[in-house]
Amino acid sequence: MTKCPATRSALCGAALALLLGGCTTVVPTIERWDPAPVGAVWSAQQRNTGSYGADMVTATTRAADVVWNGAPALALKMGARTLLQRPTDGSWLALLGADGKPLFTYDPPLGFPMPATVGTRWKRLQKMTNLTNGRTTEWEWNCQVVAYEKVAVPAGTFDAFRTECTSSLDAQDTYWTSPKVHPFLKTKLVRGPKHPAGPGTSETELLKLPS
């Protein structure tokens, strides 16, 4: 049996705890969403196959807030299009065209619930309406935060939550997010052969942090 002198009991106890239990990683909880400030710019590399089209590099700028359906909305400029987000959690509200008119709307707003941590699950029915042809697509979304892990992307290495989702549209999506970084760090989207748009994959990595 190991004996610890009284004068060294604290150090001995700590060493014994490490031997018995190893190192413990504290997994945080995402309590709230912190959007990038107005004027921030970041970029991402997107590698696509099949129905997702060609590879591309996307540049995003946080624009000034707007009003959507009588309430404030955050605006992200992505080329000629603008994505509107709910200020409380970043959920997608609508995608606007170059003329400022909506191309797609999301009901309910498409996003992740908060607070969230490893083990958080959610299931919901989603609708996306294409305003150019009036068609509405409905699907069931099942998601779970499955891990808190290191993820390396061109913008750096981060502690991130990995969330895995499946949908009734024959799609499997994985997202890596950090409470300290506004955009997705990394995404992997997979459409199966039964997806309405056809099969394809899209993998996106953050190239540049908001600045």
Tab-separated table of C-alpha atoms in Angstrom:
chain	number	residue	atom	x	y	z
A	1	MET	CA	0.000	0.000	0.000
A	2	THR	CA	1.271	3.500	-0.841
A	3	LYS	CA	1.613	5.796	2.195
A	4	CYS	CA	1.681	9.596	1.920
A	5	PRO	CA	3.328	11.801	4.529
A	6	ALA	CA	0.957	14.445	5.885
A	7	THR	CA	3.007	17.252	4.399
A	8	ARG	CA	2.643	15.769	0.921
A	9	SER	CA	-0.901	14.423	1.134
A	10	ALA	CA	-2.373	16.856	-1.405
A	11	LEU	CA	0.238	16.074	-4.064
A	12	CYS	CA	0.030	12.362	-3.409
A	13	GLY	CA	-3.751	12.430	-3.639
A	14	ALA	CA	-3.636	14.274	-6.947
A	15	ALA	CA	-1.129	11.804	-8.368
A	16	LEU	CA	-3.256	8.860	-7.233
A	17	ALA	CA	-6.349	10.391	-8.824
A	18	LEU	CA	-4.523	10.733	-12.141
A	19	LEU	CA	-3.316	7.128	-11.978
A	20	LEU	CA	-6.782	5.788	-11.217
A	21	GLY	CA	-8.955	8.016	-13.320
A	22	GLY	CA	-6.748	9.586	-15.959
A	23	CYS	CA	-7.333	13.087	-17.303
A	24	THR	CA	-10.882	14.358	-17.511
A	25	THR	CA	-11.970	16.659	-20.335
A	26	VAL	CA	-14.749	19.051	-19.423
A	27	VAL	CA	-17.280	19.204	-22.243
A	28	PRO	CA	-18.850	22.663	-22.489
A	29	THR	CA	-22.442	23.511	-23.287
A	30	ILE	CA	-23.352	25.871	-26.106
A	31	GLU	CA	-25.593	28.230	-24.170
A	32	ARG	CA	-26.025	30.887	-26.835
A	33	TRP	CA	-25.019	31.872	-30.335
A	34	ASP	CA	-22.518	34.681	-30.854
A	35	PRO	CA	-22.729	36.006	-34.424
A	36	ALA	CA	-19.754	37.551	-36.158
A	37	PRO	CA	-19.764	41.369	-36.021
A	38	VAL	CA	-21.049	43.466	-38.917
A	39	GLY	CA	-18.304	43.815	-41.513
A	40	ALA	CA	-16.561	40.514	-40.676
A	41	VAL	CA	-15.382	38.480	-43.681
A	42	TRP	CA	-14.451	34.785	-43.909
A	43	SER	CA	-13.999	32.147	-46.596
A	44	ALA	CA	-14.416	28.391	-47.051
A	45	GLN	CA	-13.343	25.717	-49.523
A	46	GLN	CA	-16.089	23.489	-50.879
A	47	ARG	CA	-15.342	20.183	-52.639
A	48	ASN	CA	-18.380	18.803	-54.440
A	49	THR	CA	-19.482	15.787	-56.455
A	50	GLY	CA	-22.666	14.805	-58.259
A	51	SER	CA	-25.743	16.936	-57.617
A	52	TYR	CA	-23.768	19.487	-55.556
A	53	GLY	CA	-21.961	20.693	-58.677
A	54	ALA	CA	-18.402	21.931	-59.077
A	55	ASP	CA	-15.817	22.742	-56.400
A	56	MET	CA	-15.783	26.358	-55.226
A	57	VAL	CA	-14.362	28.820	-52.734
A	58	THR	CA	-17.034	30.868	-50.974
A	59	ALA	CA	-16.574	34.290	-49.399
A	60	THR	CA	-19.061	35.498	-46.801
A	61	THR	CA	-19.540	38.987	-45.334
A	62	ARG	CA	-21.699	39.855	-42.332
A	63	ALA	CA	-23.891	42.677	-43.616
A	64	ALA	CA	-26.055	45.106	-41.656
A	65	ASP	CA	-29.161	43.686	-40.003
A	66	VAL	CA	-32.462	43.791	-41.891
A	67	VAL	CA	-36.144	43.347	-41.082
A	68	TRP	CA	-37.778	40.054	-42.073
A	69	ASN	CA	-41.499	39.508	-41.506
A	70	GLY	CA	-41.563	42.380	-39.026
A	71	ALA	CA	-38.629	41.150	-36.906
A	72	PRO	CA	-34.856	41.775	-36.961
A	73	ALA	CA	-32.723	39.352	-38.983
A	74	LEU	CA	-28.988	38.940	-39.482
A	75	ALA	CA	-27.751	39.146	-43.076
A	76	LEU	CA	-24.829	37.230	-44.589
A	77	LYS	CA	-23.757	38.242	-48.100
A	78	MET	CA	-22.547	35.293	-50.159
A	79	GLY	CA	-21.794	36.544	-53.642
A	80	ALA	CA	-25.031	37.823	-55.158
A	81	ARG	CA	-27.183	36.069	-52.555
A	82	THR	CA	-28.022	36.928	-48.951
A	83	LEU	CA	-28.777	34.460	-46.184
A	84	LEU	CA	-31.043	35.719	-43.403
A	85	GLN	CA	-30.596	34.248	-39.905
A	86	ARG	CA	-32.554	34.439	-36.682
A	87	PRO	CA	-30.537	36.595	-34.228
A	88	THR	CA	-31.154	34.343	-31.212
A	89	ASP	CA	-29.598	31.137	-32.571
A	90	GLY	CA	-28.447	31.614	-36.169
A	91	SER	CA	-31.211	29.477	-37.687
A	92	TRP	CA	-31.840	30.056	-41.376
A	93	LEU	CA	-34.911	32.144	-42.205
A	94	ALA	CA	-34.603	32.773	-45.938
A	95	LEU	CA	-32.217	33.024	-48.884
A	96	LEU	CA	-32.543	36.172	-51.000
A	97	GLY	CA	-31.529	36.704	-54.607
A	98	ALA	CA	-29.512	39.560	-56.056
A	99	ASP	CA	-32.694	41.642	-56.312
A	100	GLY	CA	-33.396	41.225	-52.589
A	101	LYS	CA	-36.419	39.008	-53.202
A	102	PRO	CA	-36.660	35.618	-51.416
A	103	LEU	CA	-35.586	32.538	-53.344
A	104	PHE	CA	-36.140	30.050	-50.482
A	105	THR	CA	-37.826	30.233	-47.078
A	106	TYR	CA	-37.519	27.763	-44.174
A	107	ASP	CA	-40.335	26.770	-41.806
A	108	PRO	CA	-39.495	26.386	-39.010
A	109	PRO	CA	-36.175	28.230	-39.245
A	110	LEU	CA	-33.466	25.674	-40.069
A	111	GLY	CA	-30.845	25.323	-37.335
A	112	PHE	CA	-29.671	23.750	-34.086
A	113	PRO	CA	-31.423	24.091	-30.698
A	114	MET	CA	-29.720	25.764	-27.736
A	115	PRO	CA	-28.489	25.046	-25.160
A	116	ALA	CA	-26.776	21.939	-26.538
A	117	THR	CA	-23.964	19.591	-25.578
A	118	VAL	CA	-22.807	16.041	-26.338
A	119	GLY	CA	-25.885	13.807	-26.244
A	120	THR	CA	-28.392	16.480	-27.246
A	121	ARG	CA	-30.911	15.089	-29.749
A	122	TRP	CA	-33.726	16.608	-31.732
A	123	LYS	CA	-36.248	15.578	-34.352
A	124	ARG	CA	-38.472	17.898	-36.297
A	125	LEU	CA	-40.414	18.308	-39.513
A	126	GLN	CA	-38.895	20.900	-41.854
A	127	LYS	CA	-40.255	22.737	-44.860
A	128	MET	CA	-38.389	24.618	-47.552
A	129	THR	CA	-40.357	26.641	-50.097
A	130	ASN	CA	-38.854	27.530	-53.474
A	131	LEU	CA	-40.383	30.913	-54.310
A	132	THR	CA	-39.309	30.729	-57.958
A	133	ASN	CA	-41.639	27.793	-58.686
A	134	GLY	CA	-43.881	27.715	-55.608
A	135	ARG	CA	-42.870	24.188	-54.627
A	136	THR	CA	-42.492	23.178	-50.970
A	137	THR	CA	-40.234	20.324	-49.912
A	138	GLU	CA	-40.924	18.624	-46.572
A	139	TRP	CA	-38.662	16.264	-44.648
A	140	GLU	CA	-38.042	14.854	-41.196
A	141	TRP	CA	-34.720	15.858	-39.637
A	142	ASN	CA	-33.078	13.694	-36.948
A	143	CYS	CA	-29.906	15.016	-35.321
A	144	GLN	CA	-27.618	14.305	-32.393
A	145	VAL	CA	-24.506	15.981	-30.997
A	146	VAL	CA	-22.264	12.912	-30.865
A	147	ALA	CA	-18.800	14.166	-29.837
A	148	TYR	CA	-16.618	17.026	-28.644
A	149	GLU	CA	-13.294	16.654	-30.432
A	150	LYS	CA	-10.366	18.324	-32.162
A	151	VAL	CA	-10.906	19.243	-35.799
A	152	ALA	CA	-8.200	20.586	-38.109
A	153	VAL	CA	-9.103	22.841	-41.045
A	154	PRO	CA	-7.044	25.361	-43.017
A	155	ALA	CA	-8.161	28.136	-40.621
A	156	GLY	CA	-6.610	26.265	-37.658
A	157	THR	CA	-7.258	23.481	-35.149
A	158	PHE	CA	-10.249	23.824	-32.836
A	159	ASP	CA	-12.227	22.038	-30.140
A	160	ALA	CA	-15.536	21.373	-31.843
A	161	PHE	CA	-18.883	19.673	-31.446
A	162	ARG	CA	-19.651	17.053	-34.090
A	163	THR	CA	-23.348	16.847	-34.947
A	164	GLU	CA	-24.702	14.095	-37.182
A	165	CYS	CA	-28.063	14.387	-38.960
A	166	THR	CA	-30.160	12.161	-41.179
A	167	SER	CA	-33.214	13.173	-43.152
A	168	SER	CA	-36.113	11.436	-44.831
A	169	LEU	CA	-34.847	12.897	-48.137
A	170	ASP	CA	-32.065	10.246	-48.140
A	171	ALA	CA	-29.333	12.505	-46.806
A	172	GLN	CA	-26.685	12.195	-44.103
A	173	ASP	CA	-24.986	15.379	-42.912
A	174	THR	CA	-22.208	16.002	-40.401
A	175	TYR	CA	-21.335	19.424	-38.937
A	176	TRP	CA	-18.378	20.549	-36.811
A	177	THR	CA	-19.071	23.704	-34.814
A	178	SER	CA	-17.297	25.667	-32.100
A	179	PRO	CA	-18.858	27.990	-29.521
A	180	LYS	CA	-15.993	30.413	-30.204
A	181	VAL	CA	-16.192	30.488	-34.018
A	182	HIS	CA	-19.230	31.859	-35.818
A	183	PRO	CA	-19.391	29.855	-39.084
A	184	PHE	CA	-19.211	26.093	-39.461
A	185	LEU	CA	-15.639	24.840	-39.155
A	186	LYS	CA	-16.342	21.855	-41.361
A	187	THR	CA	-19.306	20.108	-42.965
A	188	LYS	CA	-19.782	16.825	-44.805
A	189	LEU	CA	-23.066	16.442	-46.704
A	190	VAL	CA	-24.048	13.213	-48.460
A	191	ARG	CA	-27.102	12.815	-50.707
A	192	GLY	CA	-28.190	9.276	-51.494
A	193	PRO	CA	-29.685	7.981	-54.769
A	194	LYS	CA	-33.257	8.679	-53.584
A	195	HIS	CA	-32.617	12.366	-52.864
A	196	PRO	CA	-34.834	14.677	-55.006
A	197	ALA	CA	-31.738	16.447	-56.365
A	198	GLY	CA	-29.894	13.192	-57.029
A	199	PRO	CA	-26.811	11.716	-55.317
A	200	GLY	CA	-23.775	13.799	-54.465
A	201	THR	CA	-21.357	14.887	-51.763
A	202	SER	CA	-20.171	18.246	-50.455
A	203	GLU	CA	-17.288	18.761	-48.017
A	204	THR	CA	-16.580	22.270	-46.759
A	205	GLU	CA	-13.677	23.510	-44.620
A	206	LEU	CA	-13.144	26.987	-43.175
A	207	LEU	CA	-10.191	28.707	-44.842
A	208	LYS	CA	-10.212	32.012	-42.986
A	209	LEU	CA	-11.616	33.057	-39.624
A	210	PRO	CA	-13.965	36.073	-39.510
A	211	SER	CA	-11.894	39.264	-39.527
